[in-house]
Amino acid sequence: MAGLDVDGLERWLRIYAASVAEHQEELTSLDAAIGDADHGANMHRGMAAVVDGLAATPPADPAALFKQTGMVLIRTVGGTSGPLYGTLFLRMASAVGGETTLGPETFAKALRAGVEGLVARGKTELGDKTLYDALGPALDALDASLGDGEPLRAALRAASRAADAGRDATTPMTARKGRASYLGERSVGHQDPGATSAALLVAAAASATDEAAAEGA
Ligand code: ADP
Ligand code: MG
């Protein structure tokens, strides 16, 4: 597979939307424990709107797809996570320029630019018990696998495993950002909802490349 074109990237977002719908109750109950029980509903509303937008205004290229996704997420998700996920996609849009097919390195660089934007906007660092605790390790695993000469599909699988491990590692952390930080020590022992939805985003990227490979794309 040469990389991800706009169809492959749309597939990523559709798979993510389906995964968020499937895990909506889990995301909500995680947020009920250390937040305000809306993360599942927020993400489901946002990703359903993203998928509706793809049908209504099919984007011409990856930059248009990412820009449209970021704007819809900012408008519809709400909460703290909406602007953060929105920023991630808007920064990815700027990073890919006019490219029509994103090769592995371009995709990895764009994702890193997106996550750096999210980190700047959230003023967060590793260990704060946020989305970034899943996304940071995923980026590092992606770069390491690509650096070892692995194809994008295998590198995204490695990134997904790292995101899952990063998500699991949020459980013993004390939250230092967002609503969960109001609980202080009482946030310990609960998996972070945002890290959970972020791990699903990385898993969806891996699944999208698996499906493309199965179709011989
Ligand atoms: P809200 O907390 O406004 O209800 P959500 O429930 O949709 O928003 O999202 C909560 C998630 O947002 C948390 O689980 C955490 O991962 C993430 N989050 C909160 N604050 C920050 C931040 N400053 N930087 C990065 N992620 C954050
Ligand atoms: Mg919430």
mmCIF file of C-alpha atoms in Angstrom, residues 29-207:
data_model
loop_
_atom_site.group_PDB
_atom_site.id
_atom_site.type_symbol
_atom_site.label_atom_id
_atom_site.label_comp_id
_atom_site.label_asym_id
_atom_site.label_seq_id
_atom_site.Cartn_x
_atom_site.Cartn_y
_atom_site.Cartn_z
ATOM 1 C CA SER A 29 -19.339 5.432 32.352
ATOM 2 C CA LEU A 30 -15.591 6.173 32.540
ATOM 3 C CA ASP A 31 -16.442 9.891 32.466
ATOM 4 C CA ALA A 32 -19.175 9.321 35.092
ATOM 5 C CA ALA A 33 -16.465 8.114 37.495
ATOM 6 C CA ILE A 34 -14.092 11.098 37.179
ATOM 7 C CA GLY A 35 -15.986 13.730 35.148
ATOM 8 C CA ASP A 36 -19.534 14.595 34.148
ATOM 9 C CA ALA A 37 -20.647 11.499 32.201
ATOM 10 C CA ASP A 38 -20.799 13.124 28.767
ATOM 11 C CA HIS A 39 -17.673 11.949 26.912
ATOM 12 C CA GLY A 40 -19.468 9.076 25.099
ATOM 13 C CA ALA A 41 -22.363 11.288 24.029
ATOM 14 C CA ASN A 42 -20.016 14.139 23.043
ATOM 15 C CA MET A 43 -17.814 11.972 20.836
ATOM 16 C CA HIS A 44 -20.729 10.062 19.337
ATOM 17 C CA ARG A 45 -22.520 13.287 18.404
ATOM 18 C CA GLY A 46 -19.337 14.693 16.867
ATOM 19 C CA MET A 47 -18.302 11.659 14.850
ATOM 20 C CA ALA A 48 -21.864 11.088 13.577
ATOM 21 C CA ALA A 49 -21.802 14.706 12.328
ATOM 22 C CA VAL A 50 -18.402 14.116 10.697
ATOM 23 C CA VAL A 51 -19.760 11.091 8.806
ATOM 24 C CA ASP A 52 -22.896 13.021 7.751
ATOM 25 C CA GLY A 53 -20.641 15.836 6.484
ATOM 26 C CA LEU A 54 -18.608 13.400 4.356
ATOM 27 C CA ALA A 55 -21.757 12.445 2.472
ATOM 28 C CA ALA A 56 -23.046 16.028 2.187
ATOM 29 C CA THR A 57 -19.754 17.631 1.083
ATOM 30 C CA PRO A 58 -17.248 15.000 -0.090
ATOM 31 C CA PRO A 59 -13.770 16.458 0.495
ATOM 32 C CA ALA A 60 -11.453 16.676 -2.523
ATOM 33 C CA ASP A 61 -8.180 15.857 -0.779
ATOM 34 C CA PRO A 62 -6.714 14.905 2.618
ATOM 35 C CA ALA A 63 -6.292 18.547 3.718
ATOM 36 C CA ALA A 64 -9.958 19.294 2.977
ATOM 37 C CA LEU A 65 -11.023 16.120 4.787
ATOM 38 C CA PHE A 66 -9.025 16.980 7.915
ATOM 39 C CA LYS A 67 -10.147 20.602 7.914
ATOM 40 C CA GLN A 68 -13.803 19.653 7.571
ATOM 41 C CA THR A 69 -13.437 17.044 10.334
ATOM 42 C CA GLY A 70 -11.731 19.462 12.715
ATOM 43 C CA MET A 71 -14.331 22.168 12.201
ATOM 44 C CA VAL A 72 -17.249 19.774 12.670
ATOM 45 C CA LEU A 73 -15.696 18.368 15.857
ATOM 46 C CA ILE A 74 -15.140 21.847 17.313
ATOM 47 C CA ARG A 75 -18.730 22.783 16.485
ATOM 48 C CA THR A 76 -20.473 19.610 17.664
ATOM 49 C CA VAL A 77 -18.497 17.747 20.345
ATOM 50 C CA GLY A 78 -18.390 20.488 22.960
ATOM 51 C CA GLY A 79 -16.774 19.926 26.334
ATOM 52 C CA THR A 80 -13.022 20.054 26.698
ATOM 53 C CA SER A 81 -12.359 17.279 24.243
ATOM 54 C CA GLY A 82 -14.128 18.885 21.224
ATOM 55 C CA PRO A 83 -11.656 21.740 20.711
ATOM 56 C CA LEU A 84 -8.752 19.365 21.436
ATOM 57 C CA TYR A 85 -9.728 16.742 18.858
ATOM 58 C CA GLY A 86 -10.699 19.591 16.522
ATOM 59 C CA THR A 87 -7.254 21.160 16.847
ATOM 60 C CA LEU A 88 -5.626 17.793 16.146
ATOM 61 C CA PHE A 89 -7.399 17.523 12.769
ATOM 62 C CA LEU A 90 -6.943 21.209 11.824
ATOM 63 C CA ARG A 91 -3.193 20.880 12.436
ATOM 64 C CA MET A 92 -3.120 17.688 10.380
ATOM 65 C CA ALA A 93 -4.807 19.631 7.554
ATOM 66 C CA SER A 94 -2.065 22.294 7.599
ATOM 67 C CA ALA A 95 0.649 19.641 7.793
ATOM 68 C CA VAL A 96 -0.387 17.689 4.678
ATOM 69 C CA GLY A 97 -0.540 20.696 2.334
ATOM 70 C CA GLY A 98 -1.728 19.707 -1.137
ATOM 71 C CA GLU A 99 -0.674 16.037 -1.000
ATOM 72 C CA THR A 100 -3.234 13.636 -2.470
ATOM 73 C CA THR A 101 -1.794 10.399 -1.087
ATOM 74 C CA LEU A 102 -0.121 10.420 2.307
ATOM 75 C CA GLY A 103 2.858 8.107 2.408
ATOM 76 C CA PRO A 104 3.752 6.543 5.773
ATOM 77 C CA GLU A 105 6.215 9.280 6.774
ATOM 78 C CA THR A 106 3.858 12.071 5.740
ATOM 79 C CA PHE A 107 0.999 10.502 7.674
ATOM 80 C CA ALA A 108 3.180 10.056 10.774
ATOM 81 C CA LYS A 109 4.471 13.631 10.564
ATOM 82 C CA ALA A 110 0.953 15.020 10.138
ATOM 83 C CA LEU A 111 -0.319 13.033 13.106
ATOM 84 C CA ARG A 112 2.588 14.309 15.214
ATOM 85 C CA ALA A 113 1.834 17.895 14.147
ATOM 86 C CA GLY A 114 -1.810 17.345 15.102
ATOM 87 C CA VAL A 115 -0.951 15.938 18.515
ATOM 88 C CA GLU A 116 1.543 18.762 19.140
ATOM 89 C CA GLY A 117 -1.266 21.218 18.411
ATOM 90 C CA LEU A 118 -3.527 19.407 20.855
ATOM 91 C CA VAL A 119 -0.825 19.436 23.522
ATOM 92 C CA ALA A 120 -0.247 23.178 23.069
ATOM 93 C CA ARG A 121 -3.959 23.926 23.234
ATOM 94 C CA GLY A 122 -4.526 21.660 26.269
ATOM 95 C CA LYS A 123 -1.312 22.805 27.971
ATOM 96 C CA THR A 124 -0.819 19.181 28.874
ATOM 97 C CA GLU A 125 2.132 16.881 29.327
ATOM 98 C CA LEU A 126 2.616 13.143 29.664
ATOM 99 C CA GLY A 127 1.336 11.822 32.986
ATOM 100 C CA ASP A 128 -1.516 14.357 33.305
ATOM 101 C CA LYS A 129 -4.065 11.547 32.664
ATOM 102 C CA THR A 130 -5.405 12.864 29.327
ATOM 103 C CA LEU A 131 -5.791 12.016 25.654
ATOM 104 C CA TYR A 132 -2.091 12.665 25.250
ATOM 105 C CA ASP A 133 -1.135 9.720 27.464
ATOM 106 C CA ALA A 134 -2.497 7.431 24.720
ATOM 107 C CA LEU A 135 -1.464 9.545 21.705
ATOM 108 C CA GLY A 136 2.136 10.317 22.734
ATOM 109 C CA PRO A 137 3.269 6.672 23.042
ATOM 110 C CA ALA A 138 1.380 5.864 19.815
ATOM 111 C CA LEU A 139 3.354 8.495 17.875
ATOM 112 C CA ASP A 140 6.643 7.206 19.242
ATOM 113 C CA ALA A 141 5.782 3.601 18.337
ATOM 114 C CA LEU A 142 4.680 4.687 14.856
ATOM 115 C CA ASP A 143 7.957 6.513 14.212
ATOM 116 C CA ALA A 144 10.028 3.648 15.652
ATOM 117 C CA SER A 145 8.293 1.027 13.486
ATOM 118 C CA LEU A 146 8.562 3.113 10.323
ATOM 119 C CA GLY A 147 12.216 3.769 11.177
ATOM 120 C CA ASP A 148 12.741 -0.004 11.356
ATOM 121 C CA GLY A 149 11.397 -0.265 7.810
ATOM 122 C CA GLU A 150 7.976 -1.659 8.737
ATOM 123 C CA PRO A 151 5.099 -0.897 6.336
ATOM 124 C CA LEU A 152 2.435 1.591 7.470
ATOM 125 C CA ARG A 153 -0.039 -1.167 8.306
ATOM 126 C CA ALA A 154 2.332 -2.907 10.743
ATOM 127 C CA ALA A 155 3.499 0.427 12.167
ATOM 128 C CA LEU A 156 -0.090 1.467 12.884
ATOM 129 C CA ARG A 157 -0.703 -1.875 14.612
ATOM 130 C CA ALA A 158 2.319 -1.162 16.831
ATOM 131 C CA ALA A 159 1.023 2.371 17.429
ATOM 132 C CA SER A 160 -2.371 0.985 18.411
ATOM 133 C CA ARG A 161 -0.804 -1.418 20.931
ATOM 134 C CA ALA A 162 1.191 1.497 22.395
ATOM 135 C CA ALA A 163 -1.963 3.647 22.599
ATOM 136 C CA ASP A 164 -3.781 0.837 24.433
ATOM 137 C CA ALA A 165 -0.876 0.489 26.870
ATOM 138 C CA GLY A 166 -0.829 4.288 27.344
ATOM 139 C CA ARG A 167 -4.573 4.265 28.003
ATOM 140 C CA ASP A 168 -4.194 1.469 30.575
ATOM 141 C CA ALA A 169 -1.363 3.388 32.247
ATOM 142 C CA THR A 170 -3.742 6.299 32.983
ATOM 143 C CA THR A 171 -5.585 4.230 35.619
ATOM 144 C CA PRO A 172 -3.088 4.754 38.479
ATOM 145 C CA MET A 173 -2.416 8.398 37.518
ATOM 146 C CA THR A 174 -3.666 11.449 39.403
ATOM 147 C CA ALA A 175 -5.451 13.759 36.942
ATOM 148 C CA ARG A 176 -3.799 17.153 36.547
ATOM 149 C CA LYS A 177 -5.988 18.577 33.753
ATOM 150 C CA GLY A 178 -9.691 18.999 33.083
ATOM 151 C CA ARG A 179 -12.616 18.121 35.324
ATOM 152 C CA ALA A 180 -10.962 14.973 36.682
ATOM 153 C CA SER A 181 -8.241 17.172 38.226
ATOM 154 C CA TYR A 182 -10.866 18.615 40.601
ATOM 155 C CA LEU A 183 -10.961 15.159 42.230
ATOM 156 C CA GLY A 184 -7.231 15.145 42.942
ATOM 157 C CA GLU A 185 -6.207 11.817 44.502
ATOM 158 C CA ARG A 186 -9.734 10.463 44.064
ATOM 159 C CA SER A 187 -9.097 10.274 40.307
ATOM 160 C CA VAL A 188 -6.589 7.466 40.985
ATOM 161 C CA GLY A 189 -7.844 3.988 40.055
ATOM 162 C CA HIS A 190 -9.977 5.138 37.109
ATOM 163 C CA GLN A 191 -9.079 4.869 33.421
ATOM 164 C CA ASP A 192 -9.176 8.230 31.632
ATOM 165 C CA PRO A 193 -12.126 8.557 29.212
ATOM 166 C CA GLY A 194 -10.218 10.786 26.752
ATOM 167 C CA ALA A 195 -7.252 8.404 26.612
ATOM 168 C CA THR A 196 -9.794 5.668 25.911
ATOM 169 C CA SER A 197 -11.377 7.467 22.935
ATOM 170 C CA ALA A 198 -7.879 8.415 21.697
ATOM 171 C CA ALA A 199 -6.782 4.753 21.713
ATOM 172 C CA LEU A 200 -9.874 3.950 19.620
ATOM 173 C CA LEU A 201 -8.770 6.632 17.110
ATOM 174 C CA VAL A 202 -5.378 4.949 16.658
ATOM 175 C CA ALA A 203 -6.976 1.486 16.469
ATOM 176 C CA ALA A 204 -9.310 2.793 13.746
ATOM 177 C CA ALA A 205 -6.320 3.969 11.677
ATOM 178 C CA ALA A 206 -4.803 0.486 11.933
ATOM 179 C CA SER A 207 -8.119 -1.114 10.935
#
